[in-house]
Short mmCIF file of C-alpha atoms in Angstrom, two decimals:
data_model
loop_
_atom_site.label_atom_id
_atom_site.label_comp_id
_atom_site.label_asym_id
_atom_site.label_seq_id
_atom_site.Cartn_x
_atom_site.Cartn_y
_atom_site.Cartn_z
CA MET A 1 6.99 17.62 -21.05
CA THR A 2 10.36 16.78 -22.56
CA HIS A 3 11.42 13.30 -23.52
CA PRO A 4 14.94 12.44 -22.34
CA LEU A 5 15.69 10.41 -25.47
CA THR A 6 14.72 12.94 -28.12
CA PRO A 7 17.64 15.19 -29.08
CA ALA A 8 15.35 17.97 -30.37
CA PRO A 9 11.65 18.31 -31.26
CA LEU A 10 10.88 17.52 -34.88
CA ARG A 11 9.48 20.18 -37.18
CA GLY A 12 7.28 20.29 -40.26
CA THR A 13 7.06 17.12 -42.34
CA ALA A 14 9.23 15.15 -39.91
CA ALA A 15 6.89 15.95 -37.02
CA ARG A 16 3.80 14.99 -39.03
CA ARG A 17 5.49 11.75 -40.10
CA ALA A 18 6.32 10.89 -36.48
CA LEU A 19 2.74 11.56 -35.43
CA LEU A 20 1.42 9.42 -38.27
CA HIS A 21 3.72 6.57 -37.30
CA ALA A 22 2.63 6.86 -33.66
CA ALA A 23 -1.02 6.58 -34.69
CA ALA A 24 -0.30 3.63 -37.00
CA LEU A 25 1.69 1.73 -34.36
CA LEU A 26 -0.96 2.38 -31.74
CA PHE A 27 -3.73 1.20 -34.08
CA LEU A 28 -1.92 -1.97 -35.16
CA ALA A 29 -1.00 -3.00 -31.62
CA SER A 30 -4.32 -2.21 -29.95
CA ILE A 31 -7.01 -2.93 -32.55
CA THR A 32 -7.21 -6.67 -31.85
CA PRO A 33 -7.38 -6.40 -28.01
CA MET A 34 -9.82 -3.49 -28.43
CA VAL A 35 -12.12 -5.57 -30.61
CA ASN A 36 -11.93 -8.53 -28.21
CA ALA A 37 -12.64 -6.25 -25.22
CA ALA A 38 -15.59 -4.68 -27.06
CA LEU A 39 -17.04 -8.11 -27.82
CA GLN A 40 -16.70 -9.16 -24.18
CA LEU A 41 -18.19 -5.87 -22.99
CA GLY A 42 -21.14 -6.37 -25.32
CA ALA A 43 -21.65 -9.85 -23.92
CA LEU A 44 -22.04 -8.31 -20.46
CA TYR A 45 -25.01 -6.36 -21.86
CA ASP A 46 -26.41 -9.50 -23.53
CA VAL A 47 -25.58 -8.25 -27.02
CA ARG A 48 -26.04 -10.96 -29.64
CA TRP A 49 -23.20 -10.65 -32.12
CA PRO A 50 -23.65 -11.94 -35.70
CA GLN A 51 -22.35 -15.40 -36.45
CA ARG A 52 -19.69 -14.01 -38.79
CA THR A 53 -18.18 -11.83 -36.08
CA SER A 54 -15.36 -14.30 -35.50
CA HIS A 55 -14.68 -14.24 -39.24
CA TYR A 56 -14.34 -10.46 -39.21
CA THR A 57 -12.04 -10.50 -36.17
CA ALA A 58 -9.86 -13.07 -37.93
CA LEU A 59 -9.64 -10.78 -40.96
CA ILE A 60 -8.54 -7.93 -38.69
CA ARG A 61 -5.77 -10.08 -37.20
CA ILE A 62 -4.61 -11.14 -40.66
CA GLY A 63 -4.66 -7.54 -41.90
CA VAL A 64 -2.57 -6.43 -38.93
CA GLY A 65 -0.14 -9.28 -39.57
CA VAL A 66 0.27 -8.29 -43.23
CA VAL A 67 1.00 -4.64 -42.36
CA VAL A 68 3.48 -5.61 -39.64
CA PHE A 69 5.19 -8.03 -42.05
CA PHE A 70 5.88 -5.41 -44.71
CA TRP A 71 6.50 -2.50 -42.33
CA LEU A 72 9.05 -4.35 -40.20
CA LEU A 73 10.88 -5.64 -43.27
CA TRP A 74 10.92 -2.19 -44.85
CA THR A 75 12.31 -0.43 -41.79
CA VAL A 76 15.04 -3.04 -41.25
CA ILE A 77 16.04 -3.00 -44.94
CA ALA A 78 16.14 0.81 -44.94
CA ARG A 79 18.36 0.86 -41.85
CA THR A 80 20.78 -1.93 -42.77
CA THR A 81 22.53 -0.34 -45.72
CA LEU A 82 26.22 -1.06 -46.25
CA ASP A 83 27.21 2.46 -45.20
CA ARG A 84 25.68 1.80 -41.75
CA VAL A 85 26.31 -1.89 -41.05
CA SER A 86 28.62 -4.59 -42.28
CA ALA A 87 27.56 -7.10 -44.93
CA ARG A 88 27.30 -9.84 -42.31
CA GLN A 89 25.14 -7.76 -40.00
CA ARG A 90 22.91 -6.78 -42.89
CA ILE A 91 22.26 -10.39 -43.84
CA LEU A 92 21.68 -11.49 -40.24
CA GLN A 93 19.34 -8.63 -39.35
CA ARG A 94 17.34 -8.84 -42.54
CA CYS A 95 16.96 -12.61 -42.24
CA ALA A 96 15.90 -12.23 -38.60
CA ALA A 97 13.31 -9.61 -39.57
CA LEU A 98 12.02 -11.82 -42.36
CA GLY A 99 11.76 -14.85 -40.08
CA CYS A 100 10.12 -12.94 -37.21
CA SER A 101 7.58 -11.11 -39.37
CA SER A 102 6.81 -14.25 -41.41
CA ALA A 103 6.14 -16.32 -38.29
CA SER A 104 3.98 -13.52 -36.89
CA LEU A 105 1.96 -13.40 -40.11
CA TYR A 106 1.66 -17.19 -40.26
CA ALA A 107 0.40 -17.21 -36.65
CA THR A 108 -2.63 -15.13 -37.67
CA ASP A 109 -4.00 -18.00 -39.76
CA PRO A 110 -6.77 -19.54 -37.61
CA ASP A 111 -6.52 -22.87 -39.44
CA ARG A 112 -2.73 -23.25 -39.05
CA PRO A 113 -1.80 -21.78 -35.69
CA LEU A 114 1.72 -21.89 -34.29
CA GLY A 115 0.50 -22.24 -30.72
CA HIS A 116 2.42 -20.47 -27.99
CA PHE A 117 5.40 -19.88 -30.26
CA GLY A 118 3.24 -17.85 -32.61
CA THR A 119 1.90 -15.78 -29.72
CA VAL A 120 5.42 -14.98 -28.49
CA VAL A 121 6.67 -14.09 -31.97
CA THR A 122 3.69 -11.77 -32.46
CA GLY A 123 4.60 -9.85 -29.32
CA LEU A 124 8.26 -9.67 -30.32
CA SER A 125 7.31 -8.39 -33.77
CA PHE A 126 5.32 -5.50 -32.28
CA ALA A 127 8.18 -4.58 -29.94
CA TRP A 128 10.79 -4.80 -32.71
CA LEU A 129 8.66 -2.72 -35.08
CA ALA A 130 8.18 -0.02 -32.44
CA TRP A 131 11.93 0.05 -31.78
CA GLU A 132 12.75 0.32 -35.52
CA VAL A 133 10.16 3.03 -36.19
CA CYS A 134 11.37 5.13 -33.26
CA ARG A 135 14.97 4.66 -34.33
CA SER A 136 14.12 5.91 -37.83
CA HIS A 137 13.13 9.20 -36.17
CA GLY A 138 16.31 9.43 -34.11
CA ILE A 139 14.63 8.15 -30.93
CA THR A 140 15.78 5.29 -28.72
CA LEU A 141 13.15 3.70 -26.50
CA GLU A 142 15.64 2.64 -23.83
CA LYS A 143 17.91 5.31 -22.44
CA THR A 144 21.61 4.47 -22.63
CA PRO A 145 22.84 4.15 -19.04
CA ARG A 146 25.13 6.97 -17.99
CA GLU A 147 25.92 5.18 -14.77
CA LYS A 148 29.11 3.16 -15.30
CA ASN A 149 28.77 1.29 -12.03
CA PRO A 150 26.72 -1.88 -12.76
CA GLN A 151 25.45 -2.07 -9.18
CA ARG A 152 24.11 1.47 -9.26
CA TRP A 153 22.52 0.91 -12.66
CA CYS A 154 20.82 -2.22 -11.35
CA ALA A 155 19.65 -0.31 -8.28
CA GLN A 156 18.13 2.40 -10.48
CA THR A 157 16.42 -0.22 -12.63
CA PHE A 158 15.12 -2.03 -9.55
CA ASP A 159 13.78 1.21 -8.10
CA LEU A 160 11.98 2.17 -11.32
CA ALA A 161 10.60 -1.37 -11.69
CA GLY A 162 9.24 -1.16 -8.15
CA ARG A 163 7.49 2.10 -8.97
CA ALA A 164 6.04 0.56 -12.14
CA PHE A 165 4.83 -2.38 -10.06
CA GLY A 166 3.19 0.09 -7.67
CA ALA A 167 1.43 1.87 -10.55
CA CYS A 168 0.15 -1.47 -11.84
CA MET A 169 -1.02 -2.43 -8.37
CA ALA A 170 -2.82 0.89 -7.84
CA GLY A 171 -4.78 0.61 -11.07
CA GLY A 172 -5.34 -3.14 -10.82
CA CYS A 173 -6.51 -3.08 -7.21
CA LEU A 174 -8.85 -0.16 -7.85
CA ALA A 175 -10.37 -1.99 -10.82
CA TYR A 176 -10.73 -5.18 -8.74
CA LEU A 177 -12.42 -3.31 -5.90
CA GLY A 178 -14.76 -1.70 -8.42
CA VAL A 179 -15.67 -5.11 -9.82
CA GLN A 180 -16.35 -6.52 -6.36
CA ALA A 181 -18.43 -3.47 -5.37
CA LEU A 182 -20.61 -3.65 -8.47
CA LEU A 183 -21.05 -7.40 -8.09
CA HIS A 184 -22.16 -6.84 -4.50
CA LEU A 185 -24.54 -4.00 -5.40
CA ASP A 186 -25.84 -5.89 -8.46
CA VAL A 187 -26.48 -2.75 -10.52
CA ALA A 188 -28.23 -3.83 -13.73
CA ALA A 189 -27.07 -0.78 -15.68
CA LEU A 190 -23.40 -1.45 -14.85
CA PRO A 191 -22.63 -5.14 -15.43
CA VAL A 192 -19.10 -6.38 -14.78
CA MET A 193 -17.16 -9.53 -15.57
CA ALA A 194 -18.37 -12.39 -13.42
CA GLY A 195 -15.27 -14.62 -13.44
CA ASN A 196 -11.61 -13.87 -12.93
CA GLN A 197 -9.52 -11.95 -15.42
CA LEU A 198 -7.62 -14.93 -16.83
CA ASP A 199 -10.81 -16.81 -17.69
CA THR A 200 -12.30 -13.69 -19.24
CA ILE A 201 -9.38 -13.12 -21.63
CA GLY A 202 -9.18 -16.83 -22.46
CA VAL A 203 -5.95 -17.91 -20.75
CA THR A 204 -6.09 -21.70 -20.42
CA GLY A 205 -2.85 -22.68 -18.69
CA PRO A 206 0.63 -21.68 -17.50
CA LEU A 207 2.25 -21.83 -20.95
CA ASP A 208 -0.60 -19.87 -22.45
CA PHE A 209 -0.25 -17.27 -19.71
CA MET A 210 3.51 -16.85 -20.25
CA ALA A 211 3.02 -16.50 -24.01
CA GLN A 212 0.24 -13.94 -23.53
CA LEU A 213 2.43 -12.07 -21.05
CA VAL A 214 5.00 -11.44 -23.81
CA VAL A 215 2.28 -9.90 -25.98
CA VAL A 216 0.91 -7.84 -23.08
CA VAL A 217 4.22 -6.18 -22.17
CA ALA A 218 5.14 -5.70 -25.84
CA VAL A 219 1.82 -4.05 -26.69
CA GLU A 220 1.10 -2.12 -23.50
CA ASP A 221 4.57 -1.12 -22.33
CA VAL A 222 6.64 -0.90 -25.52
CA VAL A 223 4.01 0.34 -28.00
CA ILE A 224 1.13 1.98 -26.10
CA VAL A 225 3.27 3.70 -23.46
CA ALA A 226 6.88 4.05 -24.65
CA ALA A 227 6.63 4.36 -28.45
CA THR A 228 3.48 6.47 -28.35
CA ALA A 229 4.92 8.87 -25.76
CA ALA A 230 8.29 9.12 -27.55
CA LEU A 231 6.86 9.75 -31.02
CA MET A 232 4.14 12.15 -29.90
CA THR A 233 6.67 14.10 -27.82
CA ALA A 234 9.04 14.27 -30.76
CA ALA A 235 6.15 15.55 -32.88
CA GLY A 236 5.62 18.38 -30.42
CA ARG A 237 2.31 17.19 -28.98
CA PRO A 238 1.42 18.63 -25.54
CA ALA A 239 1.45 16.44 -22.46
CA TRP A 240 -2.34 16.41 -22.04
CA GLN A 241 -2.80 14.90 -25.52
CA ILE A 242 -0.24 12.17 -24.82
CA TYR A 243 -1.75 11.28 -21.45
CA THR A 244 -5.30 11.35 -22.85
CA THR A 245 -4.37 9.11 -25.78
CA VAL A 246 -2.54 6.51 -23.71
CA CYS A 247 -5.15 6.45 -20.92
CA ALA A 248 -8.06 6.15 -23.38
CA VAL A 249 -6.43 3.22 -25.19
CA GLU A 250 -5.62 1.43 -21.91
CA VAL A 251 -9.20 1.85 -20.68
CA VAL A 252 -10.68 0.52 -23.93
CA VAL A 253 -8.24 -2.42 -24.04
CA HIS A 254 -9.42 -3.41 -20.53
CA ALA A 255 -13.11 -2.74 -21.25
CA TYR A 256 -13.93 -6.38 -20.46
CA PHE A 257 -13.87 -5.32 -16.77
CA GLY A 258 -16.99 -3.26 -17.40
CA ALA A 259 -17.28 0.15 -15.74
CA PRO A 260 -14.27 -0.48 -13.42
CA ALA A 261 -12.03 -0.38 -16.52
CA ILE A 262 -11.91 3.38 -15.94
CA ALA A 263 -9.51 2.65 -13.06
CA MET A 264 -6.96 1.48 -15.62
CA ALA A 265 -6.36 5.14 -16.41
CA LEU A 266 -4.43 5.24 -13.13
CA PHE A 267 -2.54 2.15 -14.31
CA ALA A 268 -1.58 4.03 -17.47
CA VAL A 269 -0.73 7.39 -15.87
CA GLY A 270 1.76 5.94 -13.39
CA ARG A 271 3.71 4.00 -16.01
CA LEU A 272 3.61 6.83 -18.53
CA GLN A 273 4.92 9.31 -15.98
CA LEU A 274 7.80 7.00 -15.11
CA TYR A 275 8.75 6.61 -18.75
CA THR A 276 8.58 10.28 -19.68
CA ARG A 277 10.81 11.16 -16.72
CA SER A 278 13.34 8.33 -16.99
CA GLY A 279 13.27 7.23 -20.63
CA ARG A 280 13.54 3.60 -19.44
CA VAL A 281 11.17 1.00 -20.84
CA LEU A 282 12.90 -2.05 -19.33
CA PRO A 283 11.77 -1.26 -15.75
CA LEU A 284 8.19 -0.87 -17.03
CA ILE A 285 8.37 -4.34 -18.56
CA ILE A 286 9.83 -5.85 -15.39
CA GLY A 287 7.31 -4.16 -13.09
CA HIS A 288 4.31 -4.97 -15.28
CA ALA A 289 5.34 -8.58 -15.86
CA SER A 290 6.00 -9.09 -12.13
CA PHE A 291 2.59 -7.69 -11.24
CA ASP A 292 0.79 -9.89 -13.77
CA LEU A 293 2.74 -12.96 -12.66
CA LEU A 294 1.98 -12.34 -8.99
CA GLY A 295 -1.66 -11.65 -9.83
CA ALA A 296 -1.95 -14.91 -11.77
CA LEU A 297 -0.54 -16.85 -8.82
CA LEU A 298 -2.88 -15.19 -6.31
CA MET A 299 -6.02 -15.02 -8.46
CA PRO A 300 -7.37 -18.51 -7.63
CA LEU A 301 -7.13 -17.79 -3.87
CA PRO A 302 -9.79 -16.09 -1.72
CA LEU A 303 -9.30 -12.40 -0.94
CA THR A 304 -8.11 -13.00 2.64
CA HIS A 305 -5.48 -15.47 1.46
CA ARG A 306 -4.30 -13.01 -1.19
CA LEU A 307 -3.74 -10.38 1.47
CA LEU A 308 -1.90 -12.82 3.73
CA ILE A 309 0.47 -13.66 0.90
CA ALA A 310 0.76 -10.18 -0.61
CA ILE A 311 1.83 -8.54 2.67
CA PRO A 312 4.97 -10.68 3.26
CA VAL A 313 5.81 -10.50 -0.46
CA GLY A 314 5.67 -6.70 -0.26
CA LEU A 315 7.83 -6.65 2.85
CA ALA A 316 10.36 -8.97 1.25
CA ALA A 317 10.51 -6.75 -1.84
CA SER A 318 11.10 -3.71 0.38
CA VAL A 319 13.96 -5.44 2.19
CA ILE A 320 15.55 -6.51 -1.10
CA ALA A 321 15.20 -2.99 -2.50
CA GLU A 322 16.88 -1.50 0.55
CA ARG A 323 19.79 -3.95 0.33
CA VAL A 324 20.22 -3.20 -3.38
CA ARG A 325 20.34 0.54 -2.64
CA ARG A 326 22.90 0.05 0.14
CA ALA A 327 25.08 -2.13 -2.06
CA ALA A 328 24.96 0.47 -4.82
CA ALA A 329 25.61 3.45 -2.56
CA PRO A 330 29.03 5.01 -3.12
CA SER A 331 31.49 4.23 -0.38
CA PRO A 332 32.64 7.25 1.64
CA GLU A 333 36.03 8.58 0.70
CA PRO A 334 38.68 8.24 3.39
CA VAL A 335 39.52 11.47 5.20
CA THR A 336 43.22 12.20 5.17
CA GLY A 337 44.80 14.36 7.84
CA ALA A 338 46.50 17.62 6.95
CA ALA A 339 50.25 17.46 6.49
CA THR A 340 52.31 19.15 9.18
#
């Protein structure tokens, strides 16, 4: 597998450094949702966690915030030297990095939360850190468009976003069907979440959902899929290791589903394949965010009502996609007759 954004595979120390950074980014971004998913999975098996468990999870969040604070500042300072950027850009970028990382660190304090703003800044800090780390290795997470026609570029983005939406739907629907099947069979050895997904992960309202959505796309699309694939590919890792790593992390992050979380491997494979072939992370974000938003709107409804709404929404999306493709299609050149 070749990554379209990596000019050449790294060798020696540079390759080991890229692999180390990939592991560090993946750990920082996924450790908190992994711990939360493990706690929720244990609750399904009636595991009684110690009273100080919440204290330990808070320490993990604070530790992650401290590392992100210093790492983001260091990478921005190292990049914004006067031989690369102007004095004004250096001041602006360094101040922005300081403000973003400071707010993200402050948001980890359980006694002085920043509310939804802190949640959004945390997601932006992860995405910015992944972008800076990849850039330090000569990798850009978002492929520079070669298509000069804006309509064609938008059509390509729309097409890739639709495929990402389909990958999310395939994995999400399979996990949902697995949950419903196990609830119906009532298998004691394979408990599953009893409520809906939003209640399970602790989303309390529309603003909370939108803030959490920023963290979800930043962690899952930018870090777990894009940055991990780009850095591991640059380090010369084979495709099976990249796919195994990303799929395993996605399954563990969604372990609160119970056994049906295995279906999230399909959710990961589809998005990872799109990224490794296109080098575009923006369509992944759009497709994933659209799927989560649609799912949140349909989740309170019964299954039959979801299908009645999902079918016309899918048809409307297909019609829009076809019109975008037609508008972006190159116009046929006029045929001129031969001179006599």
